[in-house]
Coordinates of C-alpha atoms and ligand atoms in Angstrom, one line a residue:
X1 CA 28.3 12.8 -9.3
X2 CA 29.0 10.6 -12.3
X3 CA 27.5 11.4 -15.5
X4 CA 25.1 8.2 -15.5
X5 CA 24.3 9.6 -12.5
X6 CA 23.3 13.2 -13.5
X7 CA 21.7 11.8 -16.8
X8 CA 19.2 9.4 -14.0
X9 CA 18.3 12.4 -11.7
X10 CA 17.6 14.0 -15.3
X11 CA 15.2 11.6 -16.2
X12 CA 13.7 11.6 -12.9
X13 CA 12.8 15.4 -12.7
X14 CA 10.9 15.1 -15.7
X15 CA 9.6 11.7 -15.1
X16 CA 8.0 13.8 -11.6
X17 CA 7.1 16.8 -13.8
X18 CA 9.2 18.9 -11.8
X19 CA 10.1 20.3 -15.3
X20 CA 6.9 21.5 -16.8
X21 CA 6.6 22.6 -20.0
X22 CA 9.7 23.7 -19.8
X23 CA 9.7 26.1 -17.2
X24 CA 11.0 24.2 -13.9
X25 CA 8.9 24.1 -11.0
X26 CA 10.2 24.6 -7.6
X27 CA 9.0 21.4 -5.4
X28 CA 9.2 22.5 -1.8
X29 CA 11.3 20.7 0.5
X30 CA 10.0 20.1 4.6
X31 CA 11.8 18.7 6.9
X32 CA 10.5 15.4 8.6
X33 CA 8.6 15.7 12.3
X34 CA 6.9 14.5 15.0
X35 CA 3.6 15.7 16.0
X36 CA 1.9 13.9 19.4
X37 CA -1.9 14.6 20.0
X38 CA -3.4 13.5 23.2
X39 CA -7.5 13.7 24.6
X40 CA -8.6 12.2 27.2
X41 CA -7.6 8.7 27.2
X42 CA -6.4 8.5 24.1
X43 CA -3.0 9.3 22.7
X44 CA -1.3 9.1 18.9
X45 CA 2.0 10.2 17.4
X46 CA 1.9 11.2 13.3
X47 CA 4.8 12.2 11.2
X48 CA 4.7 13.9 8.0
X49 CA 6.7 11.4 6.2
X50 CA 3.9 9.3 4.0
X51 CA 1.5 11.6 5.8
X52 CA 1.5 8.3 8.8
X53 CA 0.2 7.1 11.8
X54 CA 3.3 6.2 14.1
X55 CA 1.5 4.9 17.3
X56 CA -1.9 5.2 19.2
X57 CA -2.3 4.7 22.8
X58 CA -5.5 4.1 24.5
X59 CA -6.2 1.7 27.8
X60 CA -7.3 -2.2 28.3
X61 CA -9.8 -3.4 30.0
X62 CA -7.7 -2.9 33.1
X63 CA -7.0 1.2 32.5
X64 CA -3.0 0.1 31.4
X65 CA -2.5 2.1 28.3
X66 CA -0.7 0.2 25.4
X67 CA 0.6 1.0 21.8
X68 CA -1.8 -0.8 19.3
X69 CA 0.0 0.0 16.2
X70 CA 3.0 -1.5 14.4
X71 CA 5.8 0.8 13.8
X72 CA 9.0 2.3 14.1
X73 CA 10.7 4.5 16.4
X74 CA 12.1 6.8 14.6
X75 CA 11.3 8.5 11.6
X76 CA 14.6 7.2 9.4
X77 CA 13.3 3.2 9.8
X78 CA 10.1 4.6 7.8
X79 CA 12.6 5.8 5.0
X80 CA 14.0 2.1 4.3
X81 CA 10.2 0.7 5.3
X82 CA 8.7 -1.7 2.8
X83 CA 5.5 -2.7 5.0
X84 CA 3.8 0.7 4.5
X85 CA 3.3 1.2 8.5
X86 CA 0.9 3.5 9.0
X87 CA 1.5 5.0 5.6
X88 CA -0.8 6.8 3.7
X89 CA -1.1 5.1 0.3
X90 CA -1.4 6.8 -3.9
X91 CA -2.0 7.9 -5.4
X92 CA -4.0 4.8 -6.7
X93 CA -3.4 1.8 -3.5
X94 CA -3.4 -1.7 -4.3
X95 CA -3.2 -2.8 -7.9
X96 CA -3.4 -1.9 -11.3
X97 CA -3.1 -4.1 -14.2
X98 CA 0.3 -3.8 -16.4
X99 CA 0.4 -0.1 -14.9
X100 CA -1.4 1.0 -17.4
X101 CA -5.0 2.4 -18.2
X102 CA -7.0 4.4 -20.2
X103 CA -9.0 7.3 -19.6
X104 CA -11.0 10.1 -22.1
X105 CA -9.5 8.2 -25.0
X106 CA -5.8 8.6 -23.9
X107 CA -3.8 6.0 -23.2
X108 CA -1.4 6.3 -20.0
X109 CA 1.8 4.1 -19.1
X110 CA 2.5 4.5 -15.2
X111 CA 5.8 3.3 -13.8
X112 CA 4.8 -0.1 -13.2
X113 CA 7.4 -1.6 -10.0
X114 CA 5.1 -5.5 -9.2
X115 CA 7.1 -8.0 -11.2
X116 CA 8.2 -5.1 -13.5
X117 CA 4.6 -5.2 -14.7
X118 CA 1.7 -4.3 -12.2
X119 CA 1.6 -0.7 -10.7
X120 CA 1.6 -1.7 -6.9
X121 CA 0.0 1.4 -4.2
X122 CA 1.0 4.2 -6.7
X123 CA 4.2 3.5 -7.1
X124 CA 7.5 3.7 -5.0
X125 CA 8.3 7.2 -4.4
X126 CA 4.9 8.6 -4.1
X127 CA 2.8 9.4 -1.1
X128 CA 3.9 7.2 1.1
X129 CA 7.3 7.9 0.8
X130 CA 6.6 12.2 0.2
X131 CA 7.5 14.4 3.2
X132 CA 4.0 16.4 3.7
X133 CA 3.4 19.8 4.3
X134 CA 2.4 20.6 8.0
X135 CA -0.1 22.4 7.3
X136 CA -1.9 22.8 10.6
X137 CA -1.7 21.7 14.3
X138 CA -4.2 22.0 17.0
X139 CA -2.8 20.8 20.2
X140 CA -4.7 21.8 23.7
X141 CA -7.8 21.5 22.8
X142 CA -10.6 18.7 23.3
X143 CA -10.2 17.8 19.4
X144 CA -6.3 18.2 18.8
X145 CA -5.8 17.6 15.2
X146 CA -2.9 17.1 12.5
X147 CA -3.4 18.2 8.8
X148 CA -1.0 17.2 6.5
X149 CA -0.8 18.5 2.6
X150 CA 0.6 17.5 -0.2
X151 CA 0.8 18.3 -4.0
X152 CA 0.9 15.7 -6.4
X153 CA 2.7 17.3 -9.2
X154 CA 1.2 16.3 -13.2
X155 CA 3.0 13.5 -14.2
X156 CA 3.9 12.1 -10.9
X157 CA 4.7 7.9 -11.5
X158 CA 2.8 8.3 -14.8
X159 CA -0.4 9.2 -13.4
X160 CA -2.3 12.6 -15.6
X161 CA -2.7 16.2 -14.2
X162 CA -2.1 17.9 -10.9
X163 CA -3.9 16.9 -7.5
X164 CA -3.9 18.5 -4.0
X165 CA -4.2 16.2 -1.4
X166 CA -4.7 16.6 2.4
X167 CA -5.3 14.0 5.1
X168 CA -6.6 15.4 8.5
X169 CA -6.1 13.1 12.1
X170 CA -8.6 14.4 14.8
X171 CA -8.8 12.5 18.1
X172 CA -11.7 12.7 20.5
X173 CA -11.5 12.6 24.1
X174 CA -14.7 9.3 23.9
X175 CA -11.9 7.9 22.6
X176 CA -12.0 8.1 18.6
X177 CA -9.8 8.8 15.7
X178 CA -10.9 10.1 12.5
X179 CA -9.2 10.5 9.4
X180 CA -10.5 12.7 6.7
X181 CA -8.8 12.9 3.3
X182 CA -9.3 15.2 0.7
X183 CA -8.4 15.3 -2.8
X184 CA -8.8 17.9 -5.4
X185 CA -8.1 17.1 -9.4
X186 CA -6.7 20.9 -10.4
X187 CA -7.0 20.9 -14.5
X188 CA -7.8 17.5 -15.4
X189 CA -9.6 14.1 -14.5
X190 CA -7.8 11.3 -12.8
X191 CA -7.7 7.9 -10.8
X192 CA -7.2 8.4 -7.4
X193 CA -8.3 5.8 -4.6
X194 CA -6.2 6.3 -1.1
X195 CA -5.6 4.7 1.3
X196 CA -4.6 4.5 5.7
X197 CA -2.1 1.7 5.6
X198 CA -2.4 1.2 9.6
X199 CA -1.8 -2.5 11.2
X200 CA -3.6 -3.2 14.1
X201 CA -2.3 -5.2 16.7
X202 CA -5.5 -3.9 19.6
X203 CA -3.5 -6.7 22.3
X204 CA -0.4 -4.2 21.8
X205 CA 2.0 -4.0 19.1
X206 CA 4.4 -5.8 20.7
X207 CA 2.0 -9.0 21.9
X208 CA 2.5 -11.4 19.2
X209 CA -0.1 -12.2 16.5
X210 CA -3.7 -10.9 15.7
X211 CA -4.8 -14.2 15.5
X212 CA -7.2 -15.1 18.0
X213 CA -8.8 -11.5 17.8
X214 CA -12.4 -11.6 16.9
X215 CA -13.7 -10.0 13.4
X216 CA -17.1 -8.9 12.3
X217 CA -17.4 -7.2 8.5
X218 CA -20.5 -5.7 7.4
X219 CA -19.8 -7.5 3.5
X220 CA -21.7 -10.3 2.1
X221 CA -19.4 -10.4 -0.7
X222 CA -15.6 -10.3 -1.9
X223 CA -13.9 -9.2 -5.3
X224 CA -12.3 -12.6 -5.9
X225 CA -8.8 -12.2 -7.5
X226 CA -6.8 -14.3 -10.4
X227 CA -3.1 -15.7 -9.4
X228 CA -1.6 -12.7 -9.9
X229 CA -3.5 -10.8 -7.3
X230 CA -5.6 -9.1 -9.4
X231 CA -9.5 -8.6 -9.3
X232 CA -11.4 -10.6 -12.3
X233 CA -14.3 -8.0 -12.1
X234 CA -16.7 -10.6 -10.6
X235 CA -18.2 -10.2 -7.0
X236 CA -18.8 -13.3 -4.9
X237 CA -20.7 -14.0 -1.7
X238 CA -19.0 -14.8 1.7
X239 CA -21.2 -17.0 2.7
X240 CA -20.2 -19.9 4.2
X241 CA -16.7 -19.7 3.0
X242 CA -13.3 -18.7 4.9
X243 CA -14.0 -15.3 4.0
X244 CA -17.9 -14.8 6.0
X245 CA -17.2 -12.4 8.6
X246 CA -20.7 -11.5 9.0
X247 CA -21.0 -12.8 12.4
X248 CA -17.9 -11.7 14.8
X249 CA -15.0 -14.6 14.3
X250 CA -11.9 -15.4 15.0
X251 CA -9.2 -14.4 12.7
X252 CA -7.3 -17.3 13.3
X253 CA -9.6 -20.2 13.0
X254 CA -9.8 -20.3 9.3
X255 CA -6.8 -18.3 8.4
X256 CA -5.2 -22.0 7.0
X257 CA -7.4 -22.2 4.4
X258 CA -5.9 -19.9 2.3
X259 CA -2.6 -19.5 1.2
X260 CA -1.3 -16.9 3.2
X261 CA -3.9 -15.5 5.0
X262 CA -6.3 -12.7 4.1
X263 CA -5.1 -10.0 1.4
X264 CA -8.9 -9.4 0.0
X265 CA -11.2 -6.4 -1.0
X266 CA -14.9 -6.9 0.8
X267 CA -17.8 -5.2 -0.8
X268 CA -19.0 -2.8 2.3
X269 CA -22.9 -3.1 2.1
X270 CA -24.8 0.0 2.6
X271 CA -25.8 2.7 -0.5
X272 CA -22.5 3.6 -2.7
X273 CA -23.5 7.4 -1.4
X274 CA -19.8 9.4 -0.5
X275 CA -22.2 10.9 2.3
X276 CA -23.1 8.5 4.5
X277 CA -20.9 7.0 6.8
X278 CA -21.6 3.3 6.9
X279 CA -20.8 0.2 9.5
X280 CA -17.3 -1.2 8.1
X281 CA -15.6 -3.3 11.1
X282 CA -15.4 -4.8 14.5
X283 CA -12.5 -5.8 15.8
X284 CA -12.3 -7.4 19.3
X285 CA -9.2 -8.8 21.4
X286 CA -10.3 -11.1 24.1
X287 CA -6.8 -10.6 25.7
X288 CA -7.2 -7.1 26.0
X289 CA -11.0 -6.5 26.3
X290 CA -10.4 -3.4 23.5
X291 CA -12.7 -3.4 21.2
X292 CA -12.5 -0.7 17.7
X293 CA -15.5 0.1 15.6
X294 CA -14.3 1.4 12.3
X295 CA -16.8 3.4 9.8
X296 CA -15.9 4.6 6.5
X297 CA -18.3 6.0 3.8
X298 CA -15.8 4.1 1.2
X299 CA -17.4 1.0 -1.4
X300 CA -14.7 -1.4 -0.1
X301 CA -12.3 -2.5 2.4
X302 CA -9.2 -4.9 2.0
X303 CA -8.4 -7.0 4.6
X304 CA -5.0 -8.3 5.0
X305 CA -3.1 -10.0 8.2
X306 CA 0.2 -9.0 7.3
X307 CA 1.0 -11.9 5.8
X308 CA 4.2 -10.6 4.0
X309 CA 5.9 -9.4 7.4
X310 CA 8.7 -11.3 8.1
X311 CA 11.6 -10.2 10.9
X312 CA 10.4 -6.5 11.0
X313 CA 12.5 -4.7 13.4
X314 CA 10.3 -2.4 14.8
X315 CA 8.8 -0.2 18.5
X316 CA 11.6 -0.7 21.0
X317 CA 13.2 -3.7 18.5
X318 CA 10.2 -5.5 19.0
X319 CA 10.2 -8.5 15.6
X320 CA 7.2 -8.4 14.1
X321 CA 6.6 -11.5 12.3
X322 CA 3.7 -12.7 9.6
X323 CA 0.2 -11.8 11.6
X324 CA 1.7 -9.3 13.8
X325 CA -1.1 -6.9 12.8
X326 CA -4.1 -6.6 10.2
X327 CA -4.9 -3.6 8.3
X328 CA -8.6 -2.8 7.2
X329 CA -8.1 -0.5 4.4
X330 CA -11.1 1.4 3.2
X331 CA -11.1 2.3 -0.2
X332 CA -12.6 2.3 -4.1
X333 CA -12.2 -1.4 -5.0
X334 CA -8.5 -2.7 -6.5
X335 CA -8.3 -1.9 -10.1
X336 CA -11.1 -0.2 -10.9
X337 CA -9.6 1.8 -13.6
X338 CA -10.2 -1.7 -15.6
X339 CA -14.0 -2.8 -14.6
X340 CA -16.5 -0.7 -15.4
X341 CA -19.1 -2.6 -13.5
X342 CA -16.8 -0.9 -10.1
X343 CA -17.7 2.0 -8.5
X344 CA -15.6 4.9 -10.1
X345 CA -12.5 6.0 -9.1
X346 CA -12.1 8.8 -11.3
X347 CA -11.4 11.9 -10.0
X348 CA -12.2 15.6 -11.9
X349 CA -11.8 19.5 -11.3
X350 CA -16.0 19.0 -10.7
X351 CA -15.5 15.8 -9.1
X352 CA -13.7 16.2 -5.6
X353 CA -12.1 12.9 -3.5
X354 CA -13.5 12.7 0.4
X355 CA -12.8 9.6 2.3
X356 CA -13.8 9.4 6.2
X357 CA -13.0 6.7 8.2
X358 CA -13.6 6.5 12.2
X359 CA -11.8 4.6 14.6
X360 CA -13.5 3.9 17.9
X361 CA -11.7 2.3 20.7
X362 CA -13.7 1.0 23.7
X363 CA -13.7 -1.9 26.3
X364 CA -15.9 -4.8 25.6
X365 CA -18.9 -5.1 27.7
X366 CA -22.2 -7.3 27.7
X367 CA -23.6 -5.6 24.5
X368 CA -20.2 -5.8 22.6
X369 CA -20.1 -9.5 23.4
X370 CA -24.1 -10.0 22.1
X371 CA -22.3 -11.4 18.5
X372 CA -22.3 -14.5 20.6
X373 CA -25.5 -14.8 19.4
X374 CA -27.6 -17.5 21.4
X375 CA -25.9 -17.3 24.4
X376 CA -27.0 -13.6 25.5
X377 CA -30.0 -13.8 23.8
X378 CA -30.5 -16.3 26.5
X379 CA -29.3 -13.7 29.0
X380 CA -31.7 -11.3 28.1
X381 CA -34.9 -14.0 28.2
X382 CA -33.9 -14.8 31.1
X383 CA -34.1 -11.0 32.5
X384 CA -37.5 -10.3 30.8
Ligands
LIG401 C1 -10.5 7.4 31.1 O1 -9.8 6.6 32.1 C2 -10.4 6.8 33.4 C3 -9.5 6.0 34.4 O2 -9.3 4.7 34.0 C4 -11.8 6.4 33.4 O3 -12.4 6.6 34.7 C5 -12.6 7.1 32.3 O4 -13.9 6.6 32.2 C6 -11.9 7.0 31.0 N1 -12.6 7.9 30.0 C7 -13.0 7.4 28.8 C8 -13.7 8.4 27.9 O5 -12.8 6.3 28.4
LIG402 C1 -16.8 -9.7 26.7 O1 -15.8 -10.4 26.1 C2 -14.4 -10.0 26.4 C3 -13.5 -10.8 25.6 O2 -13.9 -10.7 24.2 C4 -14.2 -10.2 27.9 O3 -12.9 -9.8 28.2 C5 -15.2 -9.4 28.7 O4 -15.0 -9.7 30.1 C6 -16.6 -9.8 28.2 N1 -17.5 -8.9 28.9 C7 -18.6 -9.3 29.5 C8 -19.4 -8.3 30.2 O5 -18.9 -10.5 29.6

C-alpha cells in the first residue's frame, strides 16, 4: 500500500466515524449470503448486501411461476451495481440540496456525490452498498421471514449521530410481501427517510418493458421539481396532466410527454398518521393477468420507469434496457430537510422511524378490471 493510499483509508475511517473520539470502534464485518423464503405460491430470494430484494416468484394467470424483479445473479454484480436493484436506500433516499442541511442550529456538510454537489440516496457507500447483519431467519413456517440489521455509525457520509436500523421481509402464503423497517436515533436527532429500491417488471423480469402495464395511484397531486431534479417546495395537482394516475392507465401511453419518463414524488392522499396503512398503488399487466396492490403508511411515493437503465446485464444475462421495470418507492418526500411546509423527516432518541409497505400479488379478475369504469358498470346493470 502506497502512502497516498494509507493517508485515503485514513481519512475514510474517520470520515465513517469508525474512530470515535479517539477511541476506535470495531465495525463488524459479515460475510455476504443468500436467504430464499418460500409460502405457498410465492417465493423470494434476499441477500444481506444493501439489505435487497434479489428476486420474487409468484404464478400468472396460467399457474406458470415467473421472476418479477430486476436483478442479478449473483451477489458480486450487486457490488459494481449502479441501478440500486432491490437495494435498500439511506440513509436519506433521493435528493438533498448541495448535501447540506441544517438542523437544531448546526450546520452539517454531507459528502455530496450528484454533480459533486447534490447528496444523491445517502451517499455511495452507505446502506445500499453495507453488508447487513442477519439477524434472524424463520424458514418452515407459514410466515417465513428475513431480518436484516444494520448500525449506522455517527458521522456516517456526513449525516449527525448514531442510528440502528432494521428492515424485516415476511411473505404470506395469500400471496403478500411485507416489508417493515425500523429505525432508531441512539443520542441525537436526524434525517432519515428509506427507502425499497425494487423494479417491477409483474410480465417477468426478463419480458421487455413495463410499458403497456396499467397504473392506478391514489395521489391527486405531485411535488413538481426544478431542472436539477430537485423539489421547489410547491405541490401541484395531477389532474388532467401526464402525471393523473387516479384512474388505472397505461404506463406507456403518455410516457412521451416527458423527458425521460416518470422519476416523480406523488403526494399519497390519506391522513399523514405513521399508523394507518393507506391505498398507495395498482399495478396490472394485461400480458400476465398479475396484478400487485401496494400499501404503505408513508406521505409519498416516487415513481420512476427506469429511465436511466441502459444495457444492464442482469438474471440469466438477460439486458435490461430503459423501462425494463418501475420502482414505486414509498417514502418522506425528496428533500424535505429544506421545506418546512413537508412532512418531517427528522428522526430523534423520542422519535422512532417505522415504514410498512405491503405487496400483494394476485390474478386479475372481473373486480380488478372494474377501473374500466363504464364498461362493468354496465355489466353489473345488466345483472341487477
Ligand atoms: C396456488 O396455486 C394453486 C395451483 O395453481 C392454486 O390452486 C391455489 O389457489 C394457489 N393459491 C393461492 C393462495 O394463490
Ligand atoms: C381482466 O383484465 C386482464 C388484463 O388486464 C385479463 O387478462 C383478464 O382476463 C380480465 N379478467 C376478466 C374477468 O375479464
Amino acid at each position: 500500500m502506497d502512502k497516498l493510499c494509507l493517508l485515503l483509508s485514513l481519512l475514510l475511517l474517520g470520515a465513517f466515524g469508525f474512530v470515535n473520539g479517539g477511541k476506535s470502534k470495531e465495525k463488524k464485518v459479515f460475510k455476504v449470503e443468500v436467504i430464499e423464503l418460500k409460502t405457498g405460491n410465492i417465493s423470494a430470494k434476499f441477500t444481506n448486501y444493501g439489505a435487497s430484494v434479489m428476486s420474487i416468484i409468484v404464478p400468472d394467470k396460467n399457474g406458470k411461476p415467473g421472476d418479477i424483479v430486476l436483478g442479478y445473479d449473483s451477489t458480486d454484480a450487486y457490488k459494481n451495481d449502479e441501478t440500486y436493484f432491490g437495494n435498500v436506500v439511506g440513509r436519506v433516499a433521493n435528493r438533498i440540496r448541495d448535501g447540506r442541511f441544517s438542523l437544531n442550529g448546526k450546520e452539517y456538510q454531507l459528502r455530496p456525490h450528484e454533480n459533486g454537489k447534490h447528496l444523491l440516496h445517502g451517499g455511495h457507500g452507505a446502506l445500499a452498498d453495507a453488508i447487513w447483519e442477519v439477524k434472524k431467519v424463520k424458514k418452515d413456517v407459514a410466515d417465513p421471514t428475513v431480518l436484516f440489521s444494520y448500525d449506522s455509525p455517527d458521522g456516517e457520509e456526513g449525516f449527525p449521530g448514531e442510528v440502528k436500523i432494521t428492515v424485516r421481509y415476511l411473505l404470506r402464503p395469500d400471496n403478500r410481501l411485507r416489508v417493515t423497517m425500523k429505525a432508531k436515533a441512539i443520542k441525537q436527532a436526524t434525517p432519515l427517510n428509506l427507502v425499497q429500491h425494487t423494479y417491477w417488471n409483474l410480465g417477468n423480469h426478463d419480458s421487455g418493458d413495463i410499458l403497456s402495464e396499467e397504473l392506478q395511484l391514489f395521489a391527486n397531486q405531485i411535488t413538481p421539481i426544478d431542472n436539477e431534479r430537485i423539489p421547489t417546495g410547491k405541490l401541484e395537482p395531477v389532474k388532467g396532466t401526464p402525471y393523473d394516475f387516479l384512474e388505472s392507465r397505461v404506463i406507456g401511453s403518455r410516457i412521451n410527454q416527458l423527458p425521460g419518463g416518470y422519476d416523480i414524488n406523488y403526494v399519497i392522499e390519506g391522513p399523514d398518521d405513521p399508523i394507518r396503512m393507506k391505498k398507495t398503488a395498482i399495478v396490472k399487466d394485461p400480458r400476465t393477468g398479475r396484478v400487485m396492490k401496494l400499501t404503505s403508511n408513508q406521505p409519498g411515493m416516487q415513481f420512476y420507469t427506469g429511465n436511466l437503465l441502459k444495457d444492464v446485464k442482469g438474471k440469466g444475462g438477460v439486458i435490461y434496457k430503459a423501462h425494463a421495470g418501475l420502482c414505486l418507492l414509498t417514502q418522506g418526500f425528496p428533500d424535505a430537510v429544506h421545506h418546512p411546509n413537508f412532512p418531517s423527516i427528522i428522526v430523534s432518541p423520542g422519535k422512532p422511524y417505522k415504514h410498512k409497505m405491503q405487496f400483494k400479488f394476485k390474478i386479475a379478475s372481473d373486480k380488478d378490471n372494474k377501473s374500466d369504469g363504464k364498461k362493468s358498470d354496465a355489466k353489473k346493470s345488466d345483472k341487477s
